[in-house]
CSV table of N, CA, C and O in Angstrom, one decimal:
chain,number,residue,atom,x,y,z
A,264,MET,N,2.4,-12.2,-14.5
A,264,MET,CA,2.7,-12.3,-13.1
A,264,MET,C,4.1,-12.9,-12.8
A,264,MET,O,4.4,-13.8,-13.4
A,265,SER,N,4.8,-12.3,-11.9
A,265,SER,CA,6.2,-12.8,-11.6
A,265,SER,C,6.1,-13.8,-10.5
A,265,SER,O,5.2,-13.6,-9.6
A,266,GLU,N,6.9,-14.8,-10.5
A,266,GLU,CA,7.0,-15.7,-9.4
A,266,GLU,C,8.4,-15.7,-8.9
A,266,GLU,O,9.4,-15.5,-9.6
A,267,ILE,N,8.5,-16.0,-7.6
A,267,ILE,CA,9.8,-16.0,-6.9
A,267,ILE,C,9.7,-17.2,-6.0
A,267,ILE,O,8.7,-17.5,-5.3
A,268,LEU,N,10.8,-18.0,-6.0
A,268,LEU,CA,10.9,-19.2,-5.1
A,268,LEU,C,11.2,-18.8,-3.7
A,268,LEU,O,12.1,-17.9,-3.5
A,269,ILE,N,10.6,-19.4,-2.8
A,269,ILE,CA,10.8,-19.1,-1.4
A,269,ILE,C,11.5,-20.4,-0.8
A,269,ILE,O,11.1,-21.5,-1.0
A,270,GLY,N,12.5,-20.2,0.1
A,270,GLY,CA,13.2,-21.3,0.7
A,270,GLY,C,14.5,-21.6,0.1
A,270,GLY,O,14.9,-20.9,-0.9
A,271,SER,N,15.2,-22.5,0.6
A,271,SER,CA,16.6,-22.8,0.2
A,271,SER,C,16.6,-24.0,-0.8
A,271,SER,O,17.7,-24.3,-1.4
A,272,ASN,N,15.5,-24.6,-1.1
A,272,ASN,CA,15.5,-25.8,-2.0
A,272,ASN,C,15.1,-25.3,-3.4
A,272,ASN,O,13.9,-25.0,-3.6
A,273,PRO,N,16.0,-25.2,-4.4
A,273,PRO,CA,15.6,-24.7,-5.7
A,273,PRO,C,14.7,-25.7,-6.5
A,273,PRO,O,14.1,-25.3,-7.4
A,274,ASP,N,14.6,-26.9,-6.0
A,274,ASP,CA,13.8,-27.9,-6.7
A,274,ASP,C,12.4,-27.8,-6.2
A,274,ASP,O,11.5,-28.5,-6.7
A,275,SER,N,12.1,-27.0,-5.1
A,275,SER,CA,10.8,-26.9,-4.5
A,275,SER,C,9.9,-26.2,-5.4
A,275,SER,O,10.2,-25.3,-6.2
A,276,LEU,N,8.6,-26.6,-5.4
A,276,LEU,CA,7.6,-26.0,-6.2
A,276,LEU,C,6.8,-25.0,-5.4
A,276,LEU,O,5.8,-24.4,-5.9
A,277,ASP,N,7.3,-24.7,-4.2
A,277,ASP,CA,6.6,-23.6,-3.4
A,277,ASP,C,7.0,-22.3,-4.0
A,277,ASP,O,8.2,-21.9,-3.9
A,278,ALA,N,6.1,-21.6,-4.6
A,278,ALA,CA,6.4,-20.3,-5.1
A,278,ALA,C,5.3,-19.4,-4.7
A,278,ALA,O,4.2,-19.8,-4.4
A,279,THR,N,5.6,-18.1,-4.7
A,279,THR,CA,4.6,-17.1,-4.4
A,279,THR,C,4.6,-16.0,-5.5
A,279,THR,O,5.7,-15.9,-6.1
A,280,THR,N,3.6,-15.3,-5.7
A,280,THR,CA,3.5,-14.3,-6.7
A,280,THR,C,3.9,-13.0,-6.1
A,280,THR,O,3.5,-12.7,-5.0
A,281,LEU,N,4.5,-12.1,-6.9
A,281,LEU,CA,4.8,-10.8,-6.4
A,281,LEU,C,3.6,-9.9,-6.5
A,281,LEU,O,2.8,-10.1,-7.5
A,282,PRO,N,3.3,-9.0,-5.6
A,282,PRO,CA,2.1,-8.2,-5.6
A,282,PRO,C,2.2,-7.2,-6.8
A,282,PRO,O,3.2,-6.7,-7.2
A,283,GLU,N,1.0,-7.0,-7.4
A,283,GLU,CA,0.9,-6.0,-8.4
A,283,GLU,C,0.2,-4.7,-8.0
A,283,GLU,O,0.5,-3.7,-8.5
A,284,ALA,N,-0.7,-4.8,-7.0
A,284,ALA,CA,-1.4,-3.6,-6.5
A,284,ALA,C,-0.4,-2.7,-5.7
A,284,ALA,O,0.4,-3.3,-4.9
A,285,ALA,N,-0.6,-1.4,-5.7
A,285,ALA,CA,0.3,-0.5,-5.0
A,285,ALA,C,0.2,-0.7,-3.5
A,285,ALA,O,1.2,-0.7,-2.8
A,286,GLU,N,-1.0,-1.0,-3.0
A,286,GLU,CA,-1.1,-1.2,-1.5
A,286,GLU,C,-0.4,-2.5,-1.1
A,286,GLU,O,0.2,-2.5,0.0
A,287,ASP,N,-0.3,-3.5,-1.9
A,287,ASP,CA,0.4,-4.7,-1.6
A,287,ASP,C,1.9,-4.5,-1.7
A,287,ASP,O,2.7,-5.0,-0.9
A,288,LYS,N,2.3,-3.7,-2.7
A,288,LYS,CA,3.8,-3.4,-2.8
A,288,LYS,C,4.2,-2.6,-1.6
A,288,LYS,O,5.4,-2.8,-1.2
A,289,ALA,N,3.4,-1.7,-1.1
A,289,ALA,CA,3.8,-0.9,0.1
A,289,ALA,C,4.1,-1.8,1.3
A,289,ALA,O,4.9,-1.5,2.1
A,290,ARG,N,3.4,-3.0,1.4
A,290,ARG,CA,3.7,-3.9,2.5
A,290,ARG,C,5.1,-4.5,2.4
A,290,ARG,O,5.5,-5.1,3.3
A,291,GLN,N,5.7,-4.4,1.2
A,291,GLN,CA,7.0,-5.0,1.0
A,291,GLN,C,8.1,-4.1,1.5
A,291,GLN,O,9.3,-4.5,1.6
A,292,LEU,N,7.8,-2.9,2.0
A,292,LEU,CA,8.8,-2.0,2.5
A,292,LEU,C,9.4,-2.7,3.8
A,292,LEU,O,8.6,-3.2,4.6
A,293,PRO,N,10.7,-2.6,4.0
A,293,PRO,CA,11.3,-3.2,5.2
A,293,PRO,C,10.9,-2.4,6.4
A,293,PRO,O,10.7,-1.1,6.3
A,294,ASP,N,10.7,-3.0,7.5
A,294,ASP,CA,10.5,-2.4,8.8
A,294,ASP,C,11.9,-2.1,9.5
A,294,ASP,O,12.6,-3.1,9.7
A,295,PRO,N,12.3,-0.9,9.6
A,295,PRO,CA,13.6,-0.6,10.3
A,295,PRO,C,13.6,-1.2,11.7
A,295,PRO,O,12.6,-1.1,12.4
A,296,ARG,N,14.7,-1.7,12.1
A,296,ARG,CA,14.9,-2.3,13.4
A,296,ARG,C,15.8,-1.4,14.2
A,296,ARG,O,16.6,-0.7,13.7
A,297,GLY,N,15.6,-1.5,15.5
A,297,GLY,CA,16.5,-0.8,16.4
A,297,GLY,C,16.4,0.7,16.2
A,297,GLY,O,15.3,1.3,16.1
A,298,TYR,N,17.6,1.3,16.1
A,298,TYR,CA,17.7,2.8,16.0
A,298,TYR,C,17.7,3.3,14.5
A,298,TYR,O,18.2,4.4,14.2
A,299,HIS,N,17.2,2.5,13.6
A,299,HIS,CA,17.3,2.8,12.2
A,299,HIS,C,16.0,3.6,11.7
A,299,HIS,O,15.0,3.4,12.3
A,300,ILE,N,16.2,4.3,10.6
A,300,ILE,CA,15.1,5.0,9.9
A,300,ILE,C,15.1,4.6,8.5
A,300,ILE,O,16.1,4.6,7.8
A,301,LEU,N,13.9,4.3,8.0
A,301,LEU,CA,13.7,4.1,6.5
A,301,LEU,C,13.3,5.4,5.9
A,301,LEU,O,12.3,6.0,6.3
A,302,VAL,N,14.0,5.8,4.8
A,302,VAL,CA,13.7,7.0,4.1
A,302,VAL,C,13.6,6.7,2.6
A,302,VAL,O,14.2,5.7,2.1
A,303,ALA,N,12.9,7.5,1.9
A,303,ALA,CA,12.7,7.4,0.5
A,303,ALA,C,13.3,8.6,-0.2
A,303,ALA,O,13.3,9.7,0.3
A,304,LEU,N,13.9,8.4,-1.4
A,304,LEU,CA,14.4,9.5,-2.2
A,304,LEU,C,13.3,10.1,-2.9
A,304,LEU,O,12.5,9.4,-3.6
A,305,PRO,N,13.0,11.4,-2.8
A,305,PRO,CA,12.0,12.1,-3.5
A,305,PRO,C,12.2,12.0,-5.0
A,305,PRO,O,13.4,11.8,-5.4
A,306,GLU,N,11.2,12.0,-5.8
A,306,GLU,CA,11.3,11.9,-7.3
A,306,GLU,C,12.3,13.1,-7.7
A,306,GLU,O,12.1,14.2,-7.3
A,307,SER,N,13.2,12.7,-8.6
A,307,SER,CA,14.1,13.7,-9.2
A,307,SER,C,13.6,14.2,-10.5
A,307,SER,O,12.9,13.5,-11.2
A,308,GLU,N,14.0,15.4,-10.9
A,308,GLU,CA,13.6,15.9,-12.2
A,308,GLU,C,14.3,15.2,-13.3
A,308,GLU,O,15.5,14.9,-13.2
A,309,GLU,N,13.6,15.0,-14.4
A,309,GLU,CA,14.2,14.3,-15.5
A,309,GLU,C,14.8,15.3,-16.5
A,309,GLU,O,15.6,15.0,-17.4
A,310,LYS,N,14.5,16.6,-16.3
A,310,LYS,CA,15.1,17.7,-17.2
A,310,LYS,C,15.7,18.8,-16.3
A,310,LYS,O,15.3,19.0,-15.2
A,311,TYR,N,16.6,19.5,-16.9
A,311,TYR,CA,17.1,20.7,-16.3
A,311,TYR,C,16.1,21.8,-16.5
A,311,TYR,O,15.2,21.7,-17.3
A,312,ASP,N,16.3,22.9,-15.8
A,312,ASP,CA,15.4,24.1,-16.0
A,312,ASP,C,15.3,24.5,-17.4
A,312,ASP,O,14.3,25.1,-17.8
A,313,SER,N,16.4,24.4,-18.1
A,313,SER,CA,16.5,24.8,-19.5
A,313,SER,C,15.7,23.9,-20.5
A,313,SER,O,15.5,24.3,-21.6
A,314,GLY,N,15.2,22.7,-20.0
A,314,GLY,CA,14.5,21.8,-20.8
A,314,GLY,C,15.3,20.7,-21.3
A,314,GLY,O,14.7,19.7,-21.9
A,315,LEU,N,16.6,20.7,-21.2
A,315,LEU,CA,17.4,19.6,-21.6
A,315,LEU,C,17.2,18.4,-20.7
A,315,LEU,O,17.0,18.5,-19.5
A,316,ILE,N,17.1,17.2,-21.4
A,316,ILE,CA,16.9,16.0,-20.6
A,316,ILE,C,18.2,15.5,-20.0
A,316,ILE,O,19.3,15.6,-20.6
A,317,LYS,N,18.2,15.1,-18.7
A,317,LYS,CA,19.4,14.7,-18.0
A,317,LYS,C,19.8,13.3,-18.5
A,317,LYS,O,19.0,12.5,-18.7
A,318,ALA,N,21.1,13.1,-18.6
A,318,ALA,CA,21.6,11.8,-18.9
A,318,ALA,C,21.4,10.8,-17.8
A,318,ALA,O,21.2,11.2,-16.6
A,319,ASP,N,21.3,9.5,-18.1
A,319,ASP,CA,21.0,8.5,-17.1
A,319,ASP,C,22.1,8.5,-16.0
A,319,ASP,O,21.8,8.3,-14.9
A,320,GLN,N,23.4,8.7,-16.4
A,320,GLN,CA,24.5,8.7,-15.5
A,320,GLN,C,24.3,9.9,-14.5
A,320,GLN,O,24.6,9.8,-13.3
A,321,THR,N,23.9,11.1,-15.0
A,321,THR,CA,23.6,12.2,-14.2
A,321,THR,C,22.6,11.9,-13.1
A,321,THR,O,22.7,12.2,-11.9
A,322,ARG,N,21.5,11.3,-13.6
A,322,ARG,CA,20.4,11.0,-12.6
A,322,ARG,C,20.9,9.9,-11.6
A,322,ARG,O,20.5,10.0,-10.5
A,323,HIS,N,21.7,9.0,-12.0
A,323,HIS,CA,22.3,8.0,-11.1
A,323,HIS,C,23.1,8.7,-10.0
A,323,HIS,O,23.0,8.4,-8.8
A,324,PHE,N,24.0,9.6,-10.4
A,324,PHE,CA,24.8,10.4,-9.5
A,324,PHE,C,23.9,11.2,-8.5
A,324,PHE,O,24.2,11.3,-7.3
A,325,GLU,N,22.8,11.7,-9.0
A,325,GLU,CA,21.9,12.5,-8.2
A,325,GLU,C,21.3,11.6,-7.1
A,325,GLU,O,21.1,12.0,-6.0
A,326,GLU,N,21.0,10.3,-7.5
A,326,GLU,CA,20.5,9.4,-6.5
A,326,GLU,C,21.5,9.0,-5.5
A,326,GLU,O,21.2,9.0,-4.3
A,327,VAL,N,22.7,8.6,-5.9
A,327,VAL,CA,23.7,8.2,-5.0
A,327,VAL,C,24.2,9.3,-4.1
A,327,VAL,O,24.4,9.0,-2.9
A,328,LEU,N,24.3,10.5,-4.6
A,328,LEU,CA,24.7,11.6,-3.7
A,328,LEU,C,23.6,12.5,-3.2
A,328,LEU,O,23.9,13.6,-2.7
A,329,ALA,N,22.4,11.9,-3.1
A,329,ALA,CA,21.3,12.7,-2.6
A,329,ALA,C,21.5,13.1,-1.2
A,329,ALA,O,22.1,12.3,-0.4
A,330,THR,N,21.0,14.2,-0.8
A,330,THR,CA,21.1,14.7,0.6
A,330,THR,C,19.7,14.9,1.2
A,330,THR,O,19.6,15.1,2.4
A,331,VAL,N,18.6,14.9,0.5
A,331,VAL,CA,17.3,15.2,1.0
A,331,VAL,C,16.5,13.9,0.8
A,331,VAL,O,16.4,13.3,-0.3
A,332,PHE,N,15.8,13.5,1.9
A,332,PHE,CA,15.0,12.3,1.9
A,332,PHE,C,13.7,12.5,2.6
A,332,PHE,O,13.6,13.4,3.4
A,333,PHE,N,12.7,11.6,2.4
A,333,PHE,CA,11.4,11.6,3.0
A,333,PHE,C,11.4,10.5,4.0
A,333,PHE,O,11.7,9.3,3.7
A,334,VAL,N,11.1,10.8,5.3
A,334,VAL,CA,11.1,9.7,6.3
A,334,VAL,C,9.8,8.9,6.2
A,334,VAL,O,8.7,9.4,6.3
A,335,VAL,N,10.0,7.6,6.0
A,335,VAL,CA,8.9,6.7,5.8
A,335,VAL,C,8.5,6.0,7.1
A,335,VAL,O,7.4,6.0,7.5
A,336,LYS,N,9.5,5.4,7.8
A,336,LYS,CA,9.3,4.7,9.1
A,336,LYS,C,10.5,4.9,10.0
A,336,LYS,O,11.6,5.0,9.6
A,337,LEU,N,10.2,4.9,11.3
A,337,LEU,CA,11.2,4.9,12.3
A,337,LEU,C,11.3,3.6,13.0
A,337,LEU,O,10.2,3.0,13.3
A,338,GLY,N,12.5,3.1,13.3
A,338,GLY,CA,12.6,1.9,14.1
A,338,GLY,C,12.1,2.1,15.5
A,338,GLY,O,12.0,3.2,16.0
A,339,PRO,N,11.9,1.0,16.2
A,339,PRO,CA,11.3,1.1,17.6
A,339,PRO,C,12.2,1.8,18.6
A,339,PRO,O,11.8,2.4,19.6
A,340,ASP,N,13.5,1.8,18.3
A,340,ASP,CA,14.5,2.4,19.3
A,340,ASP,C,15.0,3.7,18.8
A,340,ASP,O,15.8,4.3,19.5
A,341,ALA,N,14.5,4.2,17.6
A,341,ALA,CA,15.0,5.5,17.1
A,341,ALA,C,14.7,6.6,18.1
A,341,ALA,O,13.6,6.7,18.5
A,342,TYR,N,15.7,7.4,18.4
A,342,TYR,CA,15.6,8.5,19.3
A,342,TYR,C,15.1,8.2,20.7
A,342,TYR,O,14.7,9.1,21.4
A,343,LYS,N,15.3,7.0,21.2
A,343,LYS,CA,14.9,6.6,22.5
A,343,LYS,C,15.9,6.9,23.6
A,343,LYS,O,15.6,7.0,24.8
A,344,ASP,N,17.2,7.0,23.1
A,344,ASP,CA,18.3,7.2,24.1
A,344,ASP,C,18.3,8.7,24.5
A,344,ASP,O,18.7,9.6,23.7
A,345,GLU,N,17.9,9.0,25.7
A,345,GLU,CA,17.8,10.3,26.2
A,345,GLU,C,19.1,11.0,26.4
A,345,GLU,O,19.2,12.3,26.4
A,346,LYS,N,20.2,10.2,26.6
A,346,LYS,CA,21.5,10.9,26.7
A,346,LYS,C,22.0,11.4,25.3
A,346,LYS,O,22.6,12.5,25.3
A,347,ARG,N,21.7,10.7,24.3
A,347,ARG,CA,22.1,11.1,22.9
A,347,ARG,C,21.2,12.2,22.3
A,347,ARG,O,21.6,13.0,21.5
A,348,PHE,N,19.9,12.1,22.7
A,348,PHE,CA,18.9,13.0,22.2
A,348,PHE,C,18.1,13.6,23.3
A,348,PHE,O,16.9,13.4,23.5
A,349,PRO,N,18.8,14.5,24.1
A,349,PRO,CA,18.1,15.1,25.3
A,349,PRO,C,16.9,16.0,24.9
A,349,PRO,O,16.0,16.2,25.7
A,350,SER,N,16.9,16.5,23.7
A,350,SER,CA,15.8,17.4,23.3
A,350,SER,C,14.7,16.7,22.6
A,350,SER,O,13.8,17.3,22.1
A,351,GLY,N,14.8,15.3,22.5
A,351,GLY,CA,13.8,14.5,21.8
A,351,GLY,C,14.2,14.2,20.4
A,351,GLY,O,15.3,14.4,20.0
A,352,PRO,N,13.3,13.6,19.7
A,352,PRO,CA,13.5,13.1,18.3
A,352,PRO,C,13.9,14.3,17.4
A,352,PRO,O,13.3,15.3,17.5
A,353,TRP,N,14.8,14.0,16.5
A,353,TRP,CA,15.2,15.0,15.5
A,353,TRP,C,14.3,15.0,14.3
A,353,TRP,O,14.3,16.0,13.6
A,354,CYS,N,13.5,14.0,14.1
A,354,CYS,CA,12.5,14.0,13.0
A,354,CYS,C,11.4,13.0,13.3
A,354,CYS,O,11.5,12.3,14.3
A,355,LYS,N,10.4,13.0,12.4
A,355,LYS,CA,9.3,12.1,12.6
A,355,LYS,C,8.9,11.6,11.2
A,355,LYS,O,9.3,12.1,10.2
A,356,GLU,N,8.0,10.6,11.2
A,356,GLU,CA,7.5,10.1,9.9
A,356,GLU,C,6.8,11.2,9.2
A,356,GLU,O,6.0,12.0,9.7
A,357,GLY,N,7.1,11.3,7.9
A,357,GLY,CA,6.5,12.4,7.0
A,357,GLY,C,7.3,13.6,6.9
A,357,GLY,O,7.0,14.5,6.1
A,358,ASP,N,8.5,13.7,7.6
A,358,ASP,CA,9.4,14.8,7.5
A,358,ASP,C,10.3,14.6,6.3
A,358,ASP,O,10.6,13.5,5.9
A,359,PHE,N,10.8,15.8,5.7
A,359,PHE,CA,11.9,15.8,4.8
A,359,PHE,C,13.1,16.1,5.6
A,359,PHE,O,13.1,17.0,6.3
A,360,VAL,N,14.2,15.3,5.4
A,360,VAL,CA,15.4,15.4,6.2
A,360,VAL,C,16.6,15.6,5.3
A,360,VAL,O,16.6,15.1,4.2
A,361,ILE,N,17.6,16.3,5.8
A,361,ILE,CA,18.9,16.4,5.1
A,361,ILE,C,19.9,15.5,5.9
A,361,ILE,O,20.0,15.5,7.1
A,362,VAL,N,20.6,14.7,5.1
A,362,VAL,CA,21.7,13.9,5.6
A,362,VAL,C,22.9,14.0,4.7
A,362,VAL,O,22.8,14.7,3.6
A,363,ARG,N,24.0,13.5,5.1
A,363,ARG,CA,25.2,13.5,4.3
A,363,ARG,C,25.1,12.7,3.1
A,363,ARG,O,24.4,11.6,3.1
A,364,PRO,N,25.7,13.0,2.0
A,364,PRO,CA,25.7,12.2,0.8
A,364,PRO,C,26.3,10.8,1.1
A,364,PRO,O,27.2,10.7,2.0
A,365,ASN,N,25.9,9.8,0.4
A,365,ASN,CA,26.3,8.4,0.6
A,365,ASN,C,25.9,7.8,2.0
A,365,ASN,O,26.5,6.8,2.4
A,366,SER,N,25.0,8.4,2.7
A,366,SER,CA,24.6,7.9,4.0
A,366,SER,C,23.7,6.7,3.9
A,366,SER,O,22.9,6.6,2.9
A,367,GLY,N,23.8,5.8,4.8
A,367,GLY,CA,22.9,4.7,4.9
A,367,GLY,C,23.1,3.5,3.9
A,367,GLY,O,24.0,3.5,3.1
A,368,THR,N,22.2,2.6,4.0
A,368,THR,CA,22.2,1.4,3.2
A,368,THR,C,21.2,1.6,2.0
A,368,THR,O,20.0,1.9,2.3
A,369,ARG,N,21.7,1.6,0.8
A,369,ARG,CA,20.8,1.9,-0.4
A,369,ARG,C,20.1,0.6,-0.8
A,369,ARG,O,20.7,-0.5,-0.9
A,370,LEU,N,18.8,0.8,-1.1
A,370,LEU,CA,18.0,-0.3,-1.7
A,370,LEU,C,17.0,0.3,-2.7
A,370,LEU,O,16.6,1.4,-2.6
A,371,LYS,N,16.7,-0.6,-3.7
A,371,LYS,CA,15.7,-0.2,-4.7
A,371,LYS,C,14.5,-1.2,-4.5
A,371,LYS,O,14.8,-2.4,-4.5
A,372,ILE,N,13.3,-0.7,-4.4
A,372,ILE,CA,12.1,-1.5,-4.3
A,372,ILE,C,11.2,-1.0,-5.3
A,372,ILE,O,10.8,0.1,-5.3
A,373,HIS,N,10.9,-1.9,-6.3
A,373,HIS,CA,10.0,-1.6,-7.4
A,373,HIS,C,10.5,-0.3,-8.1
A,373,HIS,O,9.7,0.6,-8.4
A,374,GLY,N,11.8,-0.2,-8.3
A,374,GLY,CA,12.4,0.9,-9.0
A,374,GLY,C,12.5,2.2,-8.3
A,374,GLY,O,13.0,3.2,-8.8
A,375,ARG,N,12.1,2.2,-7.0
A,375,ARG,CA,12.2,3.4,-6.2
A,375,ARG,C,13.4,3.3,-5.2
A,375,ARG,O,13.5,2.3,-4.5
A,376,GLU,N,14.2,4.3,-5.0
A,376,GLU,CA,15.3,4.3,-4.1
A,376,GLU,C,14.9,4.6,-2.7
A,376,GLU,O,14.2,5.5,-2.4
A,377,PHE,N,15.3,3.7,-1.8
A,377,PHE,CA,15.1,3.9,-0.3
A,377,PHE,C,16.5,3.7,0.3
A,377,PHE,O,17.4,3.2,-0.2
A,378,ARG,N,16.6,4.2,1.6
A,378,ARG,CA,17.8,4.0,2.4
A,378,ARG,C,17.4,3.7,3.8
A,378,ARG,O,16.4,4.2,4.3
A,379,ILE,N,18.3,3.0,4.5
A,379,ILE,CA,18.1,2.7,5.9
A,379,ILE,C,19.2,3.5,6.6
A,379,ILE,O,20.4,3.2,6.3
A,380,LEU,N,18.9,4.5,7.4
A,380,LEU,CA,19.9,5.4,8.0
A,380,LEU,C,19.9,5.1,9.5
A,380,LEU,O,18.9,4.7,10.1
A,381,ASN,N,21.0,5.5,10.2
A,381,ASN,CA,21.0,5.6,11.6
A,381,ASN,C,20.3,6.9,12.1
A,381,ASN,O,20.3,7.9,11.3
A,382,ASP,N,19.7,6.8,13.2
A,382,ASP,CA,18.9,8.0,13.7
A,382,ASP,C,19.7,9.2,13.9
A,382,ASP,O,19.3,10.3,13.7
A,383,ASP,N,21.0,9.1,14.2
A,383,ASP,CA,21.9,10.2,14.4
A,383,ASP,C,22.4,10.8,13.0
A,383,ASP,O,23.2,11.7,13.1
A,384,SER,N,22.0,10.2,11.9
A,384,SER,CA,22.5,10.7,10.6
A,384,SER,C,21.7,11.9,10.1
A,384,SER,O,22.2,12.6,9.2
A,385,VAL,N,20.6,12.2,10.7
A,385,VAL,CA,19.8,13.3,10.3
A,385,VAL,C,20.4,14.6,10.8
A,385,VAL,O,20.8,14.7,12.0
A,386,GLU,N,20.7,15.5,9.9
A,386,GLU,CA,21.3,16.8,10.2
A,386,GLU,C,20.3,18.0,10.2
A,386,GLU,O,20.6,18.9,10.9
A,387,ALA,N,19.2,17.9,9.5
A,387,ALA,CA,18.2,18.9,9.5
A,387,ALA,C,16.9,18.4,9.0
A,387,ALA,O,16.9,17.4,8.3
A,388,VAL,N,15.9,19.1,9.3
A,388,VAL,CA,14.5,18.9,8.8
A,388,VAL,C,14.1,20.1,8.0
A,388,VAL,O,14.4,21.2,8.4
A,389,VAL,N,13.6,19.8,6.8
A,389,VAL,CA,13.1,21.0,5.9
A,389,VAL,C,11.7,20.8,5.6
A,389,VAL,O,11.2,19.7,5.5
A,390,GLU,N,11.0,21.9,5.5
A,390,GLU,CA,9.5,21.9,5.2
A,390,GLU,C,9.3,21.6,3.7
A,390,GLU,O,8.4,20.8,3.4
A,391,ASP,N,10.1,22.2,2.9
A,391,ASP,CA,9.9,22.1,1.4
A,391,ASP,C,11.2,21.8,0.8
A,391,ASP,O,12.1,22.6,0.7
A,392,PRO,N,11.4,20.5,0.3
A,392,PRO,CA,12.8,20.2,-0.2
A,392,PRO,C,13.0,20.7,-1.6
A,392,PRO,O,14.1,20.6,-2.1
A,393,ARG,N,12.0,21.2,-2.3
A,393,ARG,CA,12.2,21.7,-3.7
A,393,ARG,C,13.3,22.8,-3.7
A,393,ARG,O,13.3,23.7,-2.9
A,394,GLY,N,14.2,22.7,-4.6
A,394,GLY,CA,15.2,23.7,-4.8
A,394,GLY,C,16.5,23.4,-4.0
A,394,GLY,O,17.5,24.0,-4.2
A,395,ILE,N,16.4,22.4,-3.1
A,395,ILE,CA,17.6,22.0,-2.3
A,395,ILE,C,18.4,21.0,-3.1
A,395,ILE,O,17.9,20.0,-3.5
A,396,THR,N,19.7,21.4,-3.4
A,396,THR,CA,20.6,20.4,-4.1
A,396,THR,C,21.9,20.4,-3.4
A,396,THR,O,22.2,21.3,-2.6
A,397,ARG,N,22.7,19.4,-3.6
A,397,ARG,CA,24.0,19.2,-3.0
A,397,ARG,C,24.9,20.2,-3.7
A,397,ARG,O,25.0,20.4,-4.9
A,398,ALA,N,25.7,21.0,-2.9
A,398,ALA,CA,26.7,21.9,-3.5
A,398,ALA,C,27.8,21.1,-4.1
A,398,ALA,O,28.3,20.1,-3.6
A,399,SER,N,28.3,21.6,-5.3
A,399,SER,CA,29.4,20.9,-5.9
A,399,SER,C,30.7,21.6,-5.7
A,399,SER,O,30.9,22.6,-5.2
């Protein structure tokens, strides 16, 4: 079990254990505030279609330059501005969205890549993200 100290006093014995169950880990996801959206990077392929295994650096670049994400949570003010979004929200929780590469704040939680995006960063919604890659 991992322990992490809470508070600003490093001599303090107040510690808490990190959750091990998947449902407890899910509670660690940040709640986006304001007009932000929490998105997750879909699992990437470890191999090319030919069967060759991708290098770690290649997989890293695919994460950093990803353009397709899964919408996990919307902030309370996302898409509430009727002047900016007269036709309503551009996406909802559970959608796959396309955004520009390098968009948002990158974070890794338990080895999984997440980003916090502005609501106006969404450029499109796709039903099935398989096969969509960034053009080089």
